[in-house]
JSON list of C-alpha atoms in Angstrom, two decimals:
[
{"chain": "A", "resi": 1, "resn": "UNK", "atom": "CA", "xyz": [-64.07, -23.26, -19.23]},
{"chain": "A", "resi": 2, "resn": "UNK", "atom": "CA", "xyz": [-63.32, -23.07, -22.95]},
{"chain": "A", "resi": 3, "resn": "UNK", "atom": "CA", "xyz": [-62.77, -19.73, -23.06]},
{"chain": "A", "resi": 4, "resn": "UNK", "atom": "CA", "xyz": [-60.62, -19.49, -20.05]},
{"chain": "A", "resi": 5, "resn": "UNK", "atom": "CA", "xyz": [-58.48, -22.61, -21.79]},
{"chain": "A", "resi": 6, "resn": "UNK", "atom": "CA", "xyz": [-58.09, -20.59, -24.84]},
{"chain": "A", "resi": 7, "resn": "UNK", "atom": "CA", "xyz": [-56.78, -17.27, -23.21]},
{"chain": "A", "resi": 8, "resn": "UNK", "atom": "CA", "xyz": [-54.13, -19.53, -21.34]},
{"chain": "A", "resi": 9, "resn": "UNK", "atom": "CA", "xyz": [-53.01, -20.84, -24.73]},
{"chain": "A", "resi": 10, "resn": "UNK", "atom": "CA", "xyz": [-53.10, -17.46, -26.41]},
{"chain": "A", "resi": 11, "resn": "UNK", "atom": "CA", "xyz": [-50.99, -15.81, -23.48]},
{"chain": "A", "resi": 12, "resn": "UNK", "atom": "CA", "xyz": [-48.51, -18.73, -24.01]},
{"chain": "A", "resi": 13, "resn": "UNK", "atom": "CA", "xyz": [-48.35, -18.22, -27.57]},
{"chain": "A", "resi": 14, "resn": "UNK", "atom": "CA", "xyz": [-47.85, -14.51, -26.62]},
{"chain": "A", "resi": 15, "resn": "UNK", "atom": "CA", "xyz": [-45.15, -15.11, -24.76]},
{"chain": "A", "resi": 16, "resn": "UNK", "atom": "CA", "xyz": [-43.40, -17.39, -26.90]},
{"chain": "A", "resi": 17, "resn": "UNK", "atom": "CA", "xyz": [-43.55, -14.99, -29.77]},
{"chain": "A", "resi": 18, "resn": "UNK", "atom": "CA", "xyz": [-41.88, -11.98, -27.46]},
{"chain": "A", "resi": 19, "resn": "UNK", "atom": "CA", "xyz": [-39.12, -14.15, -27.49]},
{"chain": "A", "resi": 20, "resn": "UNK", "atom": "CA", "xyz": [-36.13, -12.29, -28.12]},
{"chain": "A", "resi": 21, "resn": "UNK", "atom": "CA", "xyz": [-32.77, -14.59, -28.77]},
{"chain": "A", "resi": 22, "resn": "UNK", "atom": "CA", "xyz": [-29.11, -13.09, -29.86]},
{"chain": "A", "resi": 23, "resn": "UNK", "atom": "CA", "xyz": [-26.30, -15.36, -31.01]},
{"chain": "A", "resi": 24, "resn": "UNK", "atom": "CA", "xyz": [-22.86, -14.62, -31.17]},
{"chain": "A", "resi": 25, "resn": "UNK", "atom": "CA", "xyz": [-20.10, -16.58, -32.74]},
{"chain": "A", "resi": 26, "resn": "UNK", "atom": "CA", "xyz": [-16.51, -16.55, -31.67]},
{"chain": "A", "resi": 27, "resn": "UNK", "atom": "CA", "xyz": [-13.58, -17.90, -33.36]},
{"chain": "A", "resi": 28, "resn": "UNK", "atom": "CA", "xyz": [-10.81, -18.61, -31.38]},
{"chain": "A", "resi": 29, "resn": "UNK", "atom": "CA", "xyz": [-7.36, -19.53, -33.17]},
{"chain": "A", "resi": 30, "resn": "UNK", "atom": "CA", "xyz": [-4.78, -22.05, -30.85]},
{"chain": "A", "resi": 31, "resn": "UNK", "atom": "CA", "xyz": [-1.62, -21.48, -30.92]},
{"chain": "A", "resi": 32, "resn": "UNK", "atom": "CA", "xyz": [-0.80, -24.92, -33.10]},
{"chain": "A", "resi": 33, "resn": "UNK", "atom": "CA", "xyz": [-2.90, -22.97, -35.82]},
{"chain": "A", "resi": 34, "resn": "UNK", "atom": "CA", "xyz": [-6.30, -24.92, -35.25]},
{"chain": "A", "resi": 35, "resn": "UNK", "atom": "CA", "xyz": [-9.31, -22.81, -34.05]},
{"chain": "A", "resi": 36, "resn": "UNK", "atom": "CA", "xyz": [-11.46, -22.86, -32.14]},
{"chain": "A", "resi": 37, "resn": "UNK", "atom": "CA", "xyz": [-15.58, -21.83, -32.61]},
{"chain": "A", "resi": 38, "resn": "UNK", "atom": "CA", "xyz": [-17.58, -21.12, -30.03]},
{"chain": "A", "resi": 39, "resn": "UNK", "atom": "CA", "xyz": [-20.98, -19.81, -30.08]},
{"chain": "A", "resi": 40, "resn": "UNK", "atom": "CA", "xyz": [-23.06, -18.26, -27.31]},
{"chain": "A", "resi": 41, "resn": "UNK", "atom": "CA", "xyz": [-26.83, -18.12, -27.91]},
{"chain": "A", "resi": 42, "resn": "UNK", "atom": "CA", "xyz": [-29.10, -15.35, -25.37]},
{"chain": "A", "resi": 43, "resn": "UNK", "atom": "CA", "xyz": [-32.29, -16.06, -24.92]},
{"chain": "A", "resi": 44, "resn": "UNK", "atom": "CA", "xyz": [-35.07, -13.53, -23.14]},
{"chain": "A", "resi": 45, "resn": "UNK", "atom": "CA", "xyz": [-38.68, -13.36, -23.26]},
{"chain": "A", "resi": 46, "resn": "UNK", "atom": "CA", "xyz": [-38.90, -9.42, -23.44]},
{"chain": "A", "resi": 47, "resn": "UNK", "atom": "CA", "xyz": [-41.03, -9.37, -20.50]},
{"chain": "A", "resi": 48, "resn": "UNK", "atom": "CA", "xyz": [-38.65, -9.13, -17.79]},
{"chain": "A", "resi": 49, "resn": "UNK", "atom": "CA", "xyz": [-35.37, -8.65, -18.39]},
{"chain": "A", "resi": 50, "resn": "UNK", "atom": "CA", "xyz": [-33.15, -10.13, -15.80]},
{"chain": "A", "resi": 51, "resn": "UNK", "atom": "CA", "xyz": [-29.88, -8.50, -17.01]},
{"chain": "A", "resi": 52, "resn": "UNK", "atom": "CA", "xyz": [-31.04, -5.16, -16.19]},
{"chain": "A", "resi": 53, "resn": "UNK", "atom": "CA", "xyz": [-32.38, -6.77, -12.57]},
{"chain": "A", "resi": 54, "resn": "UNK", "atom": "CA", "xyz": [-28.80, -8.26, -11.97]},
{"chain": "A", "resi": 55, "resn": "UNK", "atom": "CA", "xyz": [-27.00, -4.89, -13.14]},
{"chain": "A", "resi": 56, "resn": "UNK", "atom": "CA", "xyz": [-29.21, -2.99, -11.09]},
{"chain": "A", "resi": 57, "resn": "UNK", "atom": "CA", "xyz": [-28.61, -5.69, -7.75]},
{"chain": "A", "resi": 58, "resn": "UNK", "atom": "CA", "xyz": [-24.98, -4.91, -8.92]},
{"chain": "A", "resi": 59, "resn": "UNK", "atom": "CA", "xyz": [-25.35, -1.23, -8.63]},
{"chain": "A", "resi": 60, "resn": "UNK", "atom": "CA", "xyz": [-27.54, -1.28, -5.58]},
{"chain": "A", "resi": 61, "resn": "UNK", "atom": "CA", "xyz": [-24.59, -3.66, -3.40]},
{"chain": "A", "resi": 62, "resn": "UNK", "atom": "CA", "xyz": [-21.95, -1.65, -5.06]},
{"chain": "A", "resi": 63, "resn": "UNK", "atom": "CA", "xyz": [-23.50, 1.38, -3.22]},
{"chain": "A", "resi": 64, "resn": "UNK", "atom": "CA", "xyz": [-24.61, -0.10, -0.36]},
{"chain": "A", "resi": 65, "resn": "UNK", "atom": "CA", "xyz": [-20.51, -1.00, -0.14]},
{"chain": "A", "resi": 66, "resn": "UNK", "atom": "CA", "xyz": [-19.65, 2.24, -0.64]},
{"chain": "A", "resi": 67, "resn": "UNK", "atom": "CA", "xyz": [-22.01, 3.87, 1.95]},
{"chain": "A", "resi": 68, "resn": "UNK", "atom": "CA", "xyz": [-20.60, 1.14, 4.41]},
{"chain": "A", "resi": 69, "resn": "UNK", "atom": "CA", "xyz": [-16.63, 1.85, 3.78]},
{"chain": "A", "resi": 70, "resn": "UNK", "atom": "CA", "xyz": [-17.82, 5.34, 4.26]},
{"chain": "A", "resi": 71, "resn": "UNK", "atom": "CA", "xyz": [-19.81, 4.51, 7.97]},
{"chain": "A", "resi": 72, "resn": "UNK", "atom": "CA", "xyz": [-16.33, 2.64, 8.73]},
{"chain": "A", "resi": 73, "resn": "UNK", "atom": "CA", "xyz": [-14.53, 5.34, 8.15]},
{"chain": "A", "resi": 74, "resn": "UNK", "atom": "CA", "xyz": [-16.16, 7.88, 9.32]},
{"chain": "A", "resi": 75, "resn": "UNK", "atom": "CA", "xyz": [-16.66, 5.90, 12.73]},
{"chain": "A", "resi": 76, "resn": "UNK", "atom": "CA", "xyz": [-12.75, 5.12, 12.47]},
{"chain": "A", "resi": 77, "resn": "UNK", "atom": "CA", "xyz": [-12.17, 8.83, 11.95]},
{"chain": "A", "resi": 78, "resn": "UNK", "atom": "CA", "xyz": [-14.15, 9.87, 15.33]},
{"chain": "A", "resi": 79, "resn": "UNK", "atom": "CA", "xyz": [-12.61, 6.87, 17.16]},
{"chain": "A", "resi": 80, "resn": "UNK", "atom": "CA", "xyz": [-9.18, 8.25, 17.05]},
{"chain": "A", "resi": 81, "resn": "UNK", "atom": "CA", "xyz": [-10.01, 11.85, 17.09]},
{"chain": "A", "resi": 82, "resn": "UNK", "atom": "CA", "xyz": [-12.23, 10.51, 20.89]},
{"chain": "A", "resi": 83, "resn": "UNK", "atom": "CA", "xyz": [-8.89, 8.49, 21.81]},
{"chain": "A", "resi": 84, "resn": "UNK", "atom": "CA", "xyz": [-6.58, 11.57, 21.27]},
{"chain": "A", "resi": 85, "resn": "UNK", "atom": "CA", "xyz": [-9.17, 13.73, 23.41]},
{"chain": "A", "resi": 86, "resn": "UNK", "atom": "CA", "xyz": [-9.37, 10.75, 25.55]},
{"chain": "A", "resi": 87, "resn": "UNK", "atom": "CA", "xyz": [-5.25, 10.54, 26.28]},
{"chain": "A", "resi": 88, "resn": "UNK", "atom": "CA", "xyz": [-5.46, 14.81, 26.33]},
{"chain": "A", "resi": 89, "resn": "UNK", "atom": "CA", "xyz": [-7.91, 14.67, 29.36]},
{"chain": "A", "resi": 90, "resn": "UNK", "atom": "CA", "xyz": [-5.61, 12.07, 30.98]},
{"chain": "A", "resi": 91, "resn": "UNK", "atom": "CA", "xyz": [-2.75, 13.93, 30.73]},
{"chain": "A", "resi": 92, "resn": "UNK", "atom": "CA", "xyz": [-4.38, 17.14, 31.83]},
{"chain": "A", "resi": 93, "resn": "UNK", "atom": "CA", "xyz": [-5.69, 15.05, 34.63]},
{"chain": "A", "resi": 94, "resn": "UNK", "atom": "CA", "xyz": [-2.52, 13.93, 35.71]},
{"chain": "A", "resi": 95, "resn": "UNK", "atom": "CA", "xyz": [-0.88, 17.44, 35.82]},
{"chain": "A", "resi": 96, "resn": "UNK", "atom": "CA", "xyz": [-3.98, 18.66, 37.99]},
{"chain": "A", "resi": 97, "resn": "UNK", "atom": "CA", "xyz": [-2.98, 15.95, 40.63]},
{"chain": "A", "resi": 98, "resn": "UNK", "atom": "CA", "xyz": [0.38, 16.62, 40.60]},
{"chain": "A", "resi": 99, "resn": "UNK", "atom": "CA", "xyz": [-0.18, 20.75, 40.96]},
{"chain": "A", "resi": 100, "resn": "UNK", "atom": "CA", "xyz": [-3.05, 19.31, 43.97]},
{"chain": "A", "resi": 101, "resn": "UNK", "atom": "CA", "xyz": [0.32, 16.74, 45.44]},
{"chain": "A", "resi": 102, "resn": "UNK", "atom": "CA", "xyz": [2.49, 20.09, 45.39]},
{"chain": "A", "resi": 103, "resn": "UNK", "atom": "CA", "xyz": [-0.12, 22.54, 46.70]},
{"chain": "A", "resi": 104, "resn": "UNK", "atom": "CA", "xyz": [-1.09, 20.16, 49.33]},
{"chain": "A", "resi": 105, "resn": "UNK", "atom": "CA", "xyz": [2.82, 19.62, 50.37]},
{"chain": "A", "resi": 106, "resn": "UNK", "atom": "CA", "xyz": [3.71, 23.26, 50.47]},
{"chain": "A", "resi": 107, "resn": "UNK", "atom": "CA", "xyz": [0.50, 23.65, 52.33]},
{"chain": "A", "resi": 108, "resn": "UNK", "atom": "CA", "xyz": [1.97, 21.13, 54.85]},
{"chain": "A", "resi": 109, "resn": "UNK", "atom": "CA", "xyz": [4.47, 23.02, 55.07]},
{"chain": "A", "resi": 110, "resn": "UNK", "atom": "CA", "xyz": [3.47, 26.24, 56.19]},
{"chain": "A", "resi": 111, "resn": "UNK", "atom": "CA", "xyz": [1.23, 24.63, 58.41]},
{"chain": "A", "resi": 112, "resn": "UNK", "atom": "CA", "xyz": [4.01, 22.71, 60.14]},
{"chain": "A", "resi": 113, "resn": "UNK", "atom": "CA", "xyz": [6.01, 26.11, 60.14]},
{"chain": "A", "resi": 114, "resn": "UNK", "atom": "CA", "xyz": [3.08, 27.89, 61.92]},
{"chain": "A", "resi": 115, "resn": "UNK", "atom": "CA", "xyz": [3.02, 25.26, 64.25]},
{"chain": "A", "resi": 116, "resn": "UNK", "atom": "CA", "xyz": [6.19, 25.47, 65.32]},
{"chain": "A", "resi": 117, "resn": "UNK", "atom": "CA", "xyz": [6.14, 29.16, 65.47]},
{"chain": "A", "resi": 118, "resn": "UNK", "atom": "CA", "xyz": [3.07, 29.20, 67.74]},
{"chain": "A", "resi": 119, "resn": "UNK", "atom": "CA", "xyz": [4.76, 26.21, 70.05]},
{"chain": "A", "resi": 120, "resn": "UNK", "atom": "CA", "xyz": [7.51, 28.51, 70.44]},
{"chain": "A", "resi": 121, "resn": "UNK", "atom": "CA", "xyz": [5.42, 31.21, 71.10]},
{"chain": "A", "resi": 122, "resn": "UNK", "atom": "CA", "xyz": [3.60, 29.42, 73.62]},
{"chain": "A", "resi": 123, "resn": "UNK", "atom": "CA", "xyz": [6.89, 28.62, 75.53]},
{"chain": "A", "resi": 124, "resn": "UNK", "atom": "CA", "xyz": [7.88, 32.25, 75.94]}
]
């Protein structure tokens, strides 16, 4: 129990003396000629180091952004090009019914001719 009291104490101390700080002073003048001091004190433990964590989270969303702008687009891209093939077929469509509408008409046509040819034919 002793022993396992005095490893928690010396991991402790450990870690206390991986204790890396940085201070940085900044003087500031106002414009009525007074300044201003402030200072700015970073402390880390060396062990993990969260700034390199958060620029990494940084890099890792920026990315994951990027790749996303790029799905949107992309999906935007083959949205328009499928509504211009879309409109195409419709038009093409419509022309094919209209050419059927005619065909069918002058089909009418010559049927009703033959008709009447064969009626008259039929009363000779």
């Amino acid at each position: 129990m002793k022993k396992n009291i005095l490893i928690a104490i010396a991991v402790c101390g450990l870690m206390a003396s991986c204790t890396k700080s940085k201070t940085e002073t900044e003087k500031i003048e106002n414009p009525d000629g007074s300044t201003t001091t402030i200072t700015t004190t970073e402390t880390s433990t060396g062990i993990v180091d969260t700034s390199k964590i958060n620029e990494a989270k940084e890099n890792l969303n920026n990315k994951v952004d990027q790749a996303k702008n790029d799905i949107d687009a992309k999906a935007d891209e083959a949205k328009q090009k499928i509504d211009v093939a879309a409109q195409k077929t419709k038009q093409d469509l419509n022309e094919a019914g209209k050419d059927i509408k005619d065909a069918a008409a002058k089909g009418a046509g010559k049927i009703e001719e033959g008709a009447k040819k064969l009626k008259e034919d039929l009363k000779k």
